[in-house]
Structure formats: C-alpha cells, structure tokens
PDB file of C-alpha atoms and ligand atoms in Angstrom:
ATOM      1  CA  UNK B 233     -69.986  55.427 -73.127  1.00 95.00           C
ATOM      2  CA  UNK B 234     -71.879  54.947 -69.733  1.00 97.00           C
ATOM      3  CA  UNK B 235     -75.673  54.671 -69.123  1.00 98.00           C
ATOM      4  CA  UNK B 236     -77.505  54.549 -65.536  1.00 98.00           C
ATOM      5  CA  UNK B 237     -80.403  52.536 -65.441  1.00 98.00           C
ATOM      6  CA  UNK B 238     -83.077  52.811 -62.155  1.00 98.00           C
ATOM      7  CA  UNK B 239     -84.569  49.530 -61.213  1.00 98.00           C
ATOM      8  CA  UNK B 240     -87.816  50.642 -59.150  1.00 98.00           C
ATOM      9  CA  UNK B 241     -88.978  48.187 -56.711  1.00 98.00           C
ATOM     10  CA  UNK B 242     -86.735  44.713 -57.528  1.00 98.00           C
ATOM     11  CA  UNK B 243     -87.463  43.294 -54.559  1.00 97.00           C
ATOM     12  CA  UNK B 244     -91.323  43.608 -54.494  1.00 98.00           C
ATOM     13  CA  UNK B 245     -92.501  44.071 -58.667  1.00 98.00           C
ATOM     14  CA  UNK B 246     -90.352  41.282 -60.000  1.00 95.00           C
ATOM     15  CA  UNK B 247     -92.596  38.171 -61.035  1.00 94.00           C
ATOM     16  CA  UNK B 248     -91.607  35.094 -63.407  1.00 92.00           C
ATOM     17  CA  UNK B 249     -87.919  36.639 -63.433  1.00 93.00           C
ATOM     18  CA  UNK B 250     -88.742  39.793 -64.484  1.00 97.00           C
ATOM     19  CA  UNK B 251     -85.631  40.813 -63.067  1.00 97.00           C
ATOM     20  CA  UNK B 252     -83.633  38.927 -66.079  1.00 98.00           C
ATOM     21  CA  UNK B 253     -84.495  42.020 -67.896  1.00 98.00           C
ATOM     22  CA  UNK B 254     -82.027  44.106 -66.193  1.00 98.00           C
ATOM     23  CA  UNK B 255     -79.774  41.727 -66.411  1.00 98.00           C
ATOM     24  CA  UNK B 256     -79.838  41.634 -70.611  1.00 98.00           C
ATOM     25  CA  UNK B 257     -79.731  45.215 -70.533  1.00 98.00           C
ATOM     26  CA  UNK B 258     -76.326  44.984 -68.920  1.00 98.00           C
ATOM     27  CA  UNK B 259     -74.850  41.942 -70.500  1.00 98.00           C
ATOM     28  CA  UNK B 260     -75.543  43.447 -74.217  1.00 98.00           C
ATOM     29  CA  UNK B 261     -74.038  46.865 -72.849  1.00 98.00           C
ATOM     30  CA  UNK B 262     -70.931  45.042 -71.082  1.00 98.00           C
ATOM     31  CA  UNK B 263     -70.398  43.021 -73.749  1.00 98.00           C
ATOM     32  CA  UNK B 264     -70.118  46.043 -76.666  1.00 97.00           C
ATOM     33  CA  UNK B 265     -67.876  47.935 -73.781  1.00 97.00           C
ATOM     34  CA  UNK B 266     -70.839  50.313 -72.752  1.00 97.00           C
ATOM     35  CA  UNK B 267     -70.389  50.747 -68.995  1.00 98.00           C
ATOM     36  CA  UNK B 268     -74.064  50.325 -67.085  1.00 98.00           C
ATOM     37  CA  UNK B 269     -74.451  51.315 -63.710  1.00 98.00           C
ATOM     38  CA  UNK B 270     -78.022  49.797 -61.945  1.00 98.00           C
ATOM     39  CA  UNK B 271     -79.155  51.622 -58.662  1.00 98.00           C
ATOM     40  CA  UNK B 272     -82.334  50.281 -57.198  1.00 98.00           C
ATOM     41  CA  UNK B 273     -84.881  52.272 -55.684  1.00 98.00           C
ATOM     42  CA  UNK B 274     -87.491  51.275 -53.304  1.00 98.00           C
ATOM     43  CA  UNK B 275     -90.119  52.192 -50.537  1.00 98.00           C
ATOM     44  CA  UNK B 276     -88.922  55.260 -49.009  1.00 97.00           C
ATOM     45  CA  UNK B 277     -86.140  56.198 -51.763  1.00 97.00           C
ATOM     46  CA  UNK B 278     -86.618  60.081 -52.566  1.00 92.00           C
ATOM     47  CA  UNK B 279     -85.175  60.071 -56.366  1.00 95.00           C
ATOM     48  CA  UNK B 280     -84.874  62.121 -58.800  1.00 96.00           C
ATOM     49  CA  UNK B 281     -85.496  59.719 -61.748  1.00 98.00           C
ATOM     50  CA  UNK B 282     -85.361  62.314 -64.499  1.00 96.00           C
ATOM     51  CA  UNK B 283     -81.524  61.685 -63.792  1.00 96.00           C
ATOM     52  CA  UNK B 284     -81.453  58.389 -65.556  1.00 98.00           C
ATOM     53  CA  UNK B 285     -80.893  57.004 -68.851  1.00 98.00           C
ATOM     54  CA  UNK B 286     -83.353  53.767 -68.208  1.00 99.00           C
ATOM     55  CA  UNK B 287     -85.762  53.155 -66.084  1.00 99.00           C
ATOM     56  CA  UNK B 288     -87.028  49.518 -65.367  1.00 98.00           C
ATOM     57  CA  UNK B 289     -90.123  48.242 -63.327  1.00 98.00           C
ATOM     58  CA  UNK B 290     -91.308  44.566 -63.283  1.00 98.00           C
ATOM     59  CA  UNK B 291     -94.880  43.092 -62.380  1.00 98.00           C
ATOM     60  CA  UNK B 292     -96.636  42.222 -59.284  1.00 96.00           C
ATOM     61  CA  UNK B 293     -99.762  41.527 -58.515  1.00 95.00           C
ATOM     62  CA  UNK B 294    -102.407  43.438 -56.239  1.00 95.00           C
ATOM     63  CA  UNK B 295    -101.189  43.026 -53.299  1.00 96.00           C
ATOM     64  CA  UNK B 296     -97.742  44.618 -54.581  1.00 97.00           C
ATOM     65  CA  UNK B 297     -99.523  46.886 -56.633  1.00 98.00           C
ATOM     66  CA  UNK B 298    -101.159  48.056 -53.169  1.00 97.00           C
ATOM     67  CA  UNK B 299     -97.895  48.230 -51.298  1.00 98.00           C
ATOM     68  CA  UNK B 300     -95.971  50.454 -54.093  1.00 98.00           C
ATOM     69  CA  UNK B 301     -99.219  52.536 -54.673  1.00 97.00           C
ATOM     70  CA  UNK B 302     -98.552  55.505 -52.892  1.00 98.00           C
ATOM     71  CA  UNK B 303     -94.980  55.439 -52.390  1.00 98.00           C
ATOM     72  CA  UNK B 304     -95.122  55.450 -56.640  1.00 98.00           C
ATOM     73  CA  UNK B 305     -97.296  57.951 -57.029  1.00 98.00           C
ATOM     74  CA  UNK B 306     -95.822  60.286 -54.191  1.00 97.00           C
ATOM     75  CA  UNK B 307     -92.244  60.169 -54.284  1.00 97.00           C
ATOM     76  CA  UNK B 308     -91.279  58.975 -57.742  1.00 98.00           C
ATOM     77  CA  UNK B 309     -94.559  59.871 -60.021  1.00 98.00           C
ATOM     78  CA  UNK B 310     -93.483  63.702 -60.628  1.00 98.00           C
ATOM     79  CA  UNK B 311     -89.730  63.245 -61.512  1.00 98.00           C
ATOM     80  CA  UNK B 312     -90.656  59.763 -63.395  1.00 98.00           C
ATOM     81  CA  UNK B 313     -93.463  61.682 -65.740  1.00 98.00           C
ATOM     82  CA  UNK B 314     -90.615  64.201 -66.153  1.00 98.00           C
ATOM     83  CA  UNK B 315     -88.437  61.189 -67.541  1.00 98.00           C
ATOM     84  CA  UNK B 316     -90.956  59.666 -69.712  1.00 98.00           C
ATOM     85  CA  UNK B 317     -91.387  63.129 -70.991  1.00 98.00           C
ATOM     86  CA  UNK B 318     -88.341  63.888 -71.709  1.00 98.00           C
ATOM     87  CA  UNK B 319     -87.629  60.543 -73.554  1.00 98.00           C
ATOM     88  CA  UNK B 320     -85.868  58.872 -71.319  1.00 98.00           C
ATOM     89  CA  UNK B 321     -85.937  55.097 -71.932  1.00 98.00           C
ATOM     90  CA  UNK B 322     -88.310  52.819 -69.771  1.00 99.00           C
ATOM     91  CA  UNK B 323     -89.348  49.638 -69.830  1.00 98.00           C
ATOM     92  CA  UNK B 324     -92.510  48.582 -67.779  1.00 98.00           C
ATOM     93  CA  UNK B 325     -93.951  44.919 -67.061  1.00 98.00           C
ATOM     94  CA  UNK B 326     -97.562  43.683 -65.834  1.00 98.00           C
ATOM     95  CA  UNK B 327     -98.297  45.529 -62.696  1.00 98.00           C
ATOM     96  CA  UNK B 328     -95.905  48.171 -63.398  1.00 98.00           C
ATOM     97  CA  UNK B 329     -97.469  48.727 -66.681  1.00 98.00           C
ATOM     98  CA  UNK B 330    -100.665  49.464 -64.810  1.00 98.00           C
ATOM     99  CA  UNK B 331     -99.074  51.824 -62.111  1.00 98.00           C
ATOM    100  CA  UNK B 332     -98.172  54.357 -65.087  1.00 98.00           C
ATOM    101  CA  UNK B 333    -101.287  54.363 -66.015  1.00 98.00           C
ATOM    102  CA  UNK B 334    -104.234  56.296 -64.270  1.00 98.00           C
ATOM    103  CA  UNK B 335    -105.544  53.420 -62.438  1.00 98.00           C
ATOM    104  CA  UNK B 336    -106.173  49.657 -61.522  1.00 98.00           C
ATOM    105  CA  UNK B 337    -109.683  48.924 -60.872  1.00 98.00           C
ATOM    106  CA  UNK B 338    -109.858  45.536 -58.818  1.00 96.00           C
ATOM    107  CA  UNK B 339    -112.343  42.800 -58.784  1.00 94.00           C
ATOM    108  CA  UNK B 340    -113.694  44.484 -55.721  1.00 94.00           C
ATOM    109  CA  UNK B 341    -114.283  47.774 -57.566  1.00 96.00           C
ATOM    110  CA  UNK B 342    -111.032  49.068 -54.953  1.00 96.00           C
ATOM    111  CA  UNK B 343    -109.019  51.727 -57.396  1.00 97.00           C
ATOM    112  CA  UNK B 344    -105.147  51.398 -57.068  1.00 98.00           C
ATOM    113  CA  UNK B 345    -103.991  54.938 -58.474  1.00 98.00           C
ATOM    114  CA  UNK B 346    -101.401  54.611 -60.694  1.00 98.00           C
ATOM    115  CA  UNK B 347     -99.235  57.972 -61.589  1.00 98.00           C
ATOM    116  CA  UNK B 348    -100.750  59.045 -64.705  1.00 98.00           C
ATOM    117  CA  UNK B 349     -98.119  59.427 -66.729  1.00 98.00           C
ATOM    118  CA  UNK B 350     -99.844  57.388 -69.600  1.00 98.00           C
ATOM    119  CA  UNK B 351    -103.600  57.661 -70.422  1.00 98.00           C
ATOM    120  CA  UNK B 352    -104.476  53.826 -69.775  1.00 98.00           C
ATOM    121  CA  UNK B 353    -106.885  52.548 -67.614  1.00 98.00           C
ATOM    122  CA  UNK B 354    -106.555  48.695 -66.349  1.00 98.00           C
ATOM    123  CA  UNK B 355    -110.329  47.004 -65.340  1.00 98.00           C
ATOM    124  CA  UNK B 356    -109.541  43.182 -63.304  1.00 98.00           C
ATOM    125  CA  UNK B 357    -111.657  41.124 -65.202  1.00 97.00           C
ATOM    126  CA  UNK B 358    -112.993  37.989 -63.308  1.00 94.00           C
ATOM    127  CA  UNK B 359    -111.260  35.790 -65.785  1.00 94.00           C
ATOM    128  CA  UNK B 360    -107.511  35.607 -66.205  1.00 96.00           C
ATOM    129  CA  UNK B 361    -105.075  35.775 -69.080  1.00 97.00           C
ATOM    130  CA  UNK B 362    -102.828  33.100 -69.247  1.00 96.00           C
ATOM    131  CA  UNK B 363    -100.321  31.585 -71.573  1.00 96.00           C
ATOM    132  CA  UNK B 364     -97.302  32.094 -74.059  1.00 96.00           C
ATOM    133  CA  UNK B 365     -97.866  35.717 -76.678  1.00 97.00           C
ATOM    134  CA  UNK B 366     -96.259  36.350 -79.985  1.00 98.00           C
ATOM    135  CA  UNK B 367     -96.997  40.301 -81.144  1.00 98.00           C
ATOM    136  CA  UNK B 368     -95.631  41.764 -84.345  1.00 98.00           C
ATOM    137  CA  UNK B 369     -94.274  45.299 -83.381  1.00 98.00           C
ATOM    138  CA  UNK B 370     -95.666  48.890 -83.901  1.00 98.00           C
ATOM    139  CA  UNK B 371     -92.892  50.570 -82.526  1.00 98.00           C
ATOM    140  CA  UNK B 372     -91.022  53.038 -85.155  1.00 96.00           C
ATOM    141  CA  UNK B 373     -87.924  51.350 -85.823  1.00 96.00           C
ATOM    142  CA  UNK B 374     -88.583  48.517 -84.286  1.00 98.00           C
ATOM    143  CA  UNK B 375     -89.747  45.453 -87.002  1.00 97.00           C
ATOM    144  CA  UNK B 376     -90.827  41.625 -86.020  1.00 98.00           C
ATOM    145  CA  UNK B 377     -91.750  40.038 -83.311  1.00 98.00           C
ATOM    146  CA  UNK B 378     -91.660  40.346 -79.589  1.00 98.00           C
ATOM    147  CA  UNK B 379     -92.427  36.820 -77.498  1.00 98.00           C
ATOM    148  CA  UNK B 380     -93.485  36.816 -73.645  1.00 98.00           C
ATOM    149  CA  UNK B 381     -95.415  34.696 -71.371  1.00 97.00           C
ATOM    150  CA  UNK B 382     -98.828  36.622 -69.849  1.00 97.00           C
ATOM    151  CA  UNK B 383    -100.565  36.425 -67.030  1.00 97.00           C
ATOM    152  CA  UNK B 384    -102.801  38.840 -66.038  1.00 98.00           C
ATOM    153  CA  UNK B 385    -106.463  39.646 -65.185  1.00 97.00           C
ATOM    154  CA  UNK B 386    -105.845  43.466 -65.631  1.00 98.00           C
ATOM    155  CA  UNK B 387    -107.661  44.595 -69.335  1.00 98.00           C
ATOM    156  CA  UNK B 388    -106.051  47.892 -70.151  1.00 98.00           C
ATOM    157  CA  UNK B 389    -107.332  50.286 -72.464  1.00 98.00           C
ATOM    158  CA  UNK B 390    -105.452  52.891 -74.169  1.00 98.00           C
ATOM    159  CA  UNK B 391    -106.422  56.441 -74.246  1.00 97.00           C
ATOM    160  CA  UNK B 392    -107.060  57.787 -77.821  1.00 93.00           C
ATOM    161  CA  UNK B 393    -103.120  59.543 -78.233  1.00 91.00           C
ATOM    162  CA  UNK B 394    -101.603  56.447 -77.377  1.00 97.00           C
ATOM    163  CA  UNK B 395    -100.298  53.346 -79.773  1.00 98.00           C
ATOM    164  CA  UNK B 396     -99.751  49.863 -78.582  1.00 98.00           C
ATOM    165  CA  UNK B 397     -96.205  47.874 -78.481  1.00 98.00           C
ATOM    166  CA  UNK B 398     -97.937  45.600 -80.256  1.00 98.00           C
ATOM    167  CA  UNK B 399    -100.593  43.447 -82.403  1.00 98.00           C
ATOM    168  CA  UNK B 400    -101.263  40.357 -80.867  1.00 98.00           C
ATOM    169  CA  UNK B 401    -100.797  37.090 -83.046  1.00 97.00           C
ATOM    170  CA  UNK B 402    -101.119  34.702 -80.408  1.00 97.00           C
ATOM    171  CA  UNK B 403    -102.177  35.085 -76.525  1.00 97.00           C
ATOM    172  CA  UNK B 404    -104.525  37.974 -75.165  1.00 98.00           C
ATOM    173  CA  UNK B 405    -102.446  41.284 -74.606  1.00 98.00           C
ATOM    174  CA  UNK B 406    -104.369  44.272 -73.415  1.00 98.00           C
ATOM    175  CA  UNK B 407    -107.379  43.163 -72.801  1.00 98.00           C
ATOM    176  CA  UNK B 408    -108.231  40.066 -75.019  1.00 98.00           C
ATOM    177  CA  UNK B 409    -110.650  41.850 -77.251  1.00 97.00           C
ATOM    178  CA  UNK B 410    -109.084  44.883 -79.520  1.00 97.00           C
ATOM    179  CA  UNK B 411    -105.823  42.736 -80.561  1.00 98.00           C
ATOM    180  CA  UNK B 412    -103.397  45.363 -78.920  1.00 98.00           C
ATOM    181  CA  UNK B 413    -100.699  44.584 -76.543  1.00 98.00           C
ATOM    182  CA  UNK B 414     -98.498  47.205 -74.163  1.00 99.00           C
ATOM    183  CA  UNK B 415     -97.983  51.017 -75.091  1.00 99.00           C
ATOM    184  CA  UNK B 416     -95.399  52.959 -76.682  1.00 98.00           C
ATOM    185  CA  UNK B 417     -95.575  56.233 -75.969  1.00 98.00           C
ATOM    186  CA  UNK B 418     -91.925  58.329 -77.061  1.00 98.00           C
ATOM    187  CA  UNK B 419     -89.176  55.965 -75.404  1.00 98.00           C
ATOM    188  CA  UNK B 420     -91.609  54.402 -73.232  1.00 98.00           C
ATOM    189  CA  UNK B 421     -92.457  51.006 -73.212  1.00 98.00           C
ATOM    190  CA  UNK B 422     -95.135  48.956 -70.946  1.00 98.00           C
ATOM    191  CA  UNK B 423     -95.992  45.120 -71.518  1.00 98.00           C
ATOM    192  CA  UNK B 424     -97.894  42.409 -70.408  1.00 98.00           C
ATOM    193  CA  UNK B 425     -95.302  40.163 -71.369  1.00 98.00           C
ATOM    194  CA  UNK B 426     -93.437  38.221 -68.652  1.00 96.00           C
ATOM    195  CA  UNK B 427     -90.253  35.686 -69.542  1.00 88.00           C
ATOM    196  CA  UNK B 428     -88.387  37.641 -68.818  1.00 94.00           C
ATOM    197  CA  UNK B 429     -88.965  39.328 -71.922  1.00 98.00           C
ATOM    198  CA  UNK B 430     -85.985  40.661 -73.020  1.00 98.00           C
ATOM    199  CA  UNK B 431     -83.350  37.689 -72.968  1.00 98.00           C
ATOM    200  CA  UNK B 432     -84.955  36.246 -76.198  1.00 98.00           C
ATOM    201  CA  UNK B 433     -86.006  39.299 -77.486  1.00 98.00           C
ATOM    202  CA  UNK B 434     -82.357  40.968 -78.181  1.00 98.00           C
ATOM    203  CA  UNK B 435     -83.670  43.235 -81.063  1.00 98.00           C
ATOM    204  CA  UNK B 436     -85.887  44.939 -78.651  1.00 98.00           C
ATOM    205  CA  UNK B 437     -83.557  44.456 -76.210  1.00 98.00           C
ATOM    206  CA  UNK B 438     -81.004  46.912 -78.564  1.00 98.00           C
ATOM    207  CA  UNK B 439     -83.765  48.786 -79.234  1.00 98.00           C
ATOM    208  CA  UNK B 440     -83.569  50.433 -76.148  1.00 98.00           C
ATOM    209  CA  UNK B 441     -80.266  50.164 -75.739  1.00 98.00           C
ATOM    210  CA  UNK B 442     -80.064  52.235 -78.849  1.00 98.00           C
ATOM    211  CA  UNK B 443     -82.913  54.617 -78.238  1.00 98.00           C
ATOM    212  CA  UNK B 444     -80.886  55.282 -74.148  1.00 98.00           C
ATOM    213  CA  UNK B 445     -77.598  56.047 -76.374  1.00 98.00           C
ATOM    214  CA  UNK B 446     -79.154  58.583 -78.954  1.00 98.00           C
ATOM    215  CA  UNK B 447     -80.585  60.318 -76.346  1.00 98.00           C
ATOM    216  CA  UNK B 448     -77.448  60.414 -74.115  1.00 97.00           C
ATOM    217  CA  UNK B 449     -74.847  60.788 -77.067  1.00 97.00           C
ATOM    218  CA  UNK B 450     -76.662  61.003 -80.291  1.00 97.00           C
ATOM    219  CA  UNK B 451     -74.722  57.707 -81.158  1.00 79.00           C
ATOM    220  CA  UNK B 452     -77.367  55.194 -82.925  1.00 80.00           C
ATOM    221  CA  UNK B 453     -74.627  52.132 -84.347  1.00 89.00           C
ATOM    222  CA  UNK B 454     -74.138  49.576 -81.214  1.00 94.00           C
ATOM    223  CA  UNK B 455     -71.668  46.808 -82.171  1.00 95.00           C
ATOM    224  CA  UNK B 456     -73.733  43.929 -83.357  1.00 97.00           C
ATOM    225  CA  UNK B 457     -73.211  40.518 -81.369  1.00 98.00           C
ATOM    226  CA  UNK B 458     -73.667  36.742 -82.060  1.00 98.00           C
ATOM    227  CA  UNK B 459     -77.456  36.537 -81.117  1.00 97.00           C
ATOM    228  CA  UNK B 460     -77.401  32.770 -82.214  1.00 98.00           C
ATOM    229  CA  UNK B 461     -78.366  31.416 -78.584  1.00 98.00           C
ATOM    230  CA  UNK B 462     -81.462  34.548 -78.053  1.00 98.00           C
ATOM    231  CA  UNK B 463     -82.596  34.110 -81.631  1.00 98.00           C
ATOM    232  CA  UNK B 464     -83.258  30.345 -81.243  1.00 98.00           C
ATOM    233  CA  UNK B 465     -85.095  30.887 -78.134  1.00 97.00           C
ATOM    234  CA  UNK B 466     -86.907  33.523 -79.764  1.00 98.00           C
ATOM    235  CA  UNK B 467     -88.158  31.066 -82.311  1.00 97.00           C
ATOM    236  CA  UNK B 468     -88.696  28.854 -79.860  1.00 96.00           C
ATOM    237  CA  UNK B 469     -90.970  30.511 -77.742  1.00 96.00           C
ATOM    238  CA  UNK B 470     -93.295  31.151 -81.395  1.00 97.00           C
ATOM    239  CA  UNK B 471     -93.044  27.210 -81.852  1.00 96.00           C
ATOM    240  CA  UNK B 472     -94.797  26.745 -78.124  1.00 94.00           C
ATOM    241  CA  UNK B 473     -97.332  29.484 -79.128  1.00 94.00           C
ATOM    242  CA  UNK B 474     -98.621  27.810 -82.315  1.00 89.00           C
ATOM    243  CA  UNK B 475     -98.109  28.965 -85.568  1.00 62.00           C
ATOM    244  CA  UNK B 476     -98.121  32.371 -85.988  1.00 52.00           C
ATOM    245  CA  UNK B 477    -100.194  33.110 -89.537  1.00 46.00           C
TER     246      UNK B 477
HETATM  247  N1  LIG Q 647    -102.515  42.567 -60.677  1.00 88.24           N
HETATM  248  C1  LIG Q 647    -102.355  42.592 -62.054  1.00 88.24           C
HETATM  249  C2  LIG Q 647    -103.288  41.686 -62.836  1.00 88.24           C
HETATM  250  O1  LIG Q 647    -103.523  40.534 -62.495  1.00 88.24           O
HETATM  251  C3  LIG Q 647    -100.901  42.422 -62.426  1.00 88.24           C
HETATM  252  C4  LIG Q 647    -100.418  41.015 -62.532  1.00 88.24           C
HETATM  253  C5  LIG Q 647     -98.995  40.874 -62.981  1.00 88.24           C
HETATM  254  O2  LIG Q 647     -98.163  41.796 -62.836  1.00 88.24           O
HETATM  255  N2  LIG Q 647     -98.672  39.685 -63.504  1.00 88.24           N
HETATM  256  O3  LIG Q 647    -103.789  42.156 -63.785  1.00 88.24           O
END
C-alpha cells in the first residue's frame, strides 16, 4: 500500500515543530510497511491537490498568514475544497486552520481571506491564548483524548453544520468561551493545538492514517505498534495540564 501526502507551505506555516507531524505520519506508515511519499508545495506551486491522499498545513502567524493569503486562496483553494470534499484526509494547525476558513480578522480590523472551504470565521482578540490543552474527542471513531500546546489570539467560531475536534478539558481552544476546540468536518481536521501534535497523540495519529487507507483501498486494520514511548508522553503532557476531571 502507498499513500501521497502534500505538505503546503513547510517552510513558511511550520511553528513549535509543527513539521514533526509529517514526520509521525511517515514513521507509523514506514514502520507497518505502508510506503508514504511527501511532496511539498509552496508559493508559486500550481497543484492539483485533489490528487492526494493527505494533505498537511502547519501554523504561522499573521505575517505568514499574509504571505500565503493569496497564493492559498488562488492557486490551491479550488482543487483543495475539491479534496476536503471528496474526503480526502487533512490535517490543519493554528494559522492554517484559519486559512480554510472564510477569514482572519486582525487586531487592526485587516481581513486575511482564507479559502472557504469550512464555514469558520477567526476574530484576533487583543488577548492571547497560551498554554498546554487536553480535549476529549468528538470525532466518530475516534475516543479519548488529544493533548497540544496553544497559542493563539485567533477565536474561531464554527458555522452551524460544523462539529468541533474537540471539548476542551483544559486550555482555551476555539475561542476560550463555548468549550470547543478545532473542526471536523468529513476527513478534515483543523486544530489549535501545536506540539507537534501528533507524536504523542498516535491514536489520532492512526486515525488518519486509517481514514487515508479506507478511502484509498477500503482497508481499515493497520498493524498495531508498541506505542509505549507516545502513550507516556501522552500522559505526560495531561500531568503538565492539571488534572483533567
Ligand atoms: N495568527 C494566528 C493567531 O495568533 C495564528 C497563530 C498560530 O498559528 N500560532 O491567532
């Protein structure tokens, strides 16, 4: 089995390693024999992304967000709604998050379009959202929890069709005040969670492993692996949260 995963923008959306989530998604393939081939795609790149299997974009902040704007919305937005419609599986982090989204409002009341694809809005808020999250997932077929590290002064609100990732137990998430954090919308994901997330989250990491290998294959049983090293810094990262009631 072989999967292709797009990562949009490494060099500029990639903040607090966001990057390391690529890189779980193709240990845990490489290590169950799945072969994973990454192309990144930049400023410029004319791509069909409705080609790939996964789809990846980290976080950056405004003055990335700025940069990407336009080339985002122009030369990847159609083919990349086409994706998420399609269920392809993507995976979107802080700033990215925002971009799929219909817009970032700034401090300065400036509006950074995002491309739509999702109907969330993201207001800067003059006070930021910092510090270690713990949510307990809403995803179908995905149970416990998911750990990050925010940092954010985005507060995104979700259109009425759309769920969260996410209810907050510790940290802020969306927007500190209605308990949600991120979006799932069909195999899309978007998160305010940093880390990088997906190292010591490996169930959600296989989620989408999984979800990118029924799509492709109709195959749902990955071999399992020795998660021993993930799962304690899983738990870790709850411990440095607080208690999570
Ligand atoms: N500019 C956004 C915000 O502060 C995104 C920040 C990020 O990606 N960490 O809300």
């Amino acid at each position: 089995m072989e999967l292709t995963l797009c990562h949009l923008y490494p060099e500029l959306m990639n903040l607090y390693g966001d990057r390391g989530n690529v890189i779980a998604l193709s240990r845990r393939c490489q290590w169950r024999g799945i072969r994973i081939t990454i192309e990144p795609r930049t400023l410029g790149d004319e791509v069909d992304l409705s080609s790939y299997d996964i789809i990846f974009i980290g976080g950056g902040q405004d003055r990335e967000q700025r940069l990407i704007c336009s080339d985002f919305r122009f030369k990847k937005g159609a083919s990349l709604k086409e994706a998420i419609e399609s269920g392809c599986v993507v995976l979107a982090i802080c700033g990215g998050y925002q971009l799929l989204g219909r817009a970032y409002i700034t401090l300065e009341k400036e509006e950074i379009q995002g491309i739509g694809a999702l109907d969330l809005v993201t207001y800067a808020g003059d006070r930021r959202m910092i510090g270690n999250v713990v949510i307990e997932s809403r995803v179908d077929g995905l149970t416990g929890t998911i750990v990050g590290f925010e940092n954010h002064s985005g507060r995104t609100y979700l259109g009425d069709g759309l769920s969260p990732l996410g209810k907050v137990l510790r940290g802020y998430g969306n927007n500190g005040e209605d308990g949600t954090e991120g979006v799932s919308y069909r195999n899309t994901f978007g998160t305010y969670l940093h880390g990088s997330l997906l190292p010591k989250n490996p169930t959600f990491t296989d989620h989408l492993i999984r979800l990118a290998l029924l799509r492709k294959y109709g195959e749902t049983e990955i071999t399992p692996l020795d998660d021993a090293l993930e799962q304690a810094a899983h738990r870790e990262a709850i411990r440095i949260a607080g208690e999570v009631s």
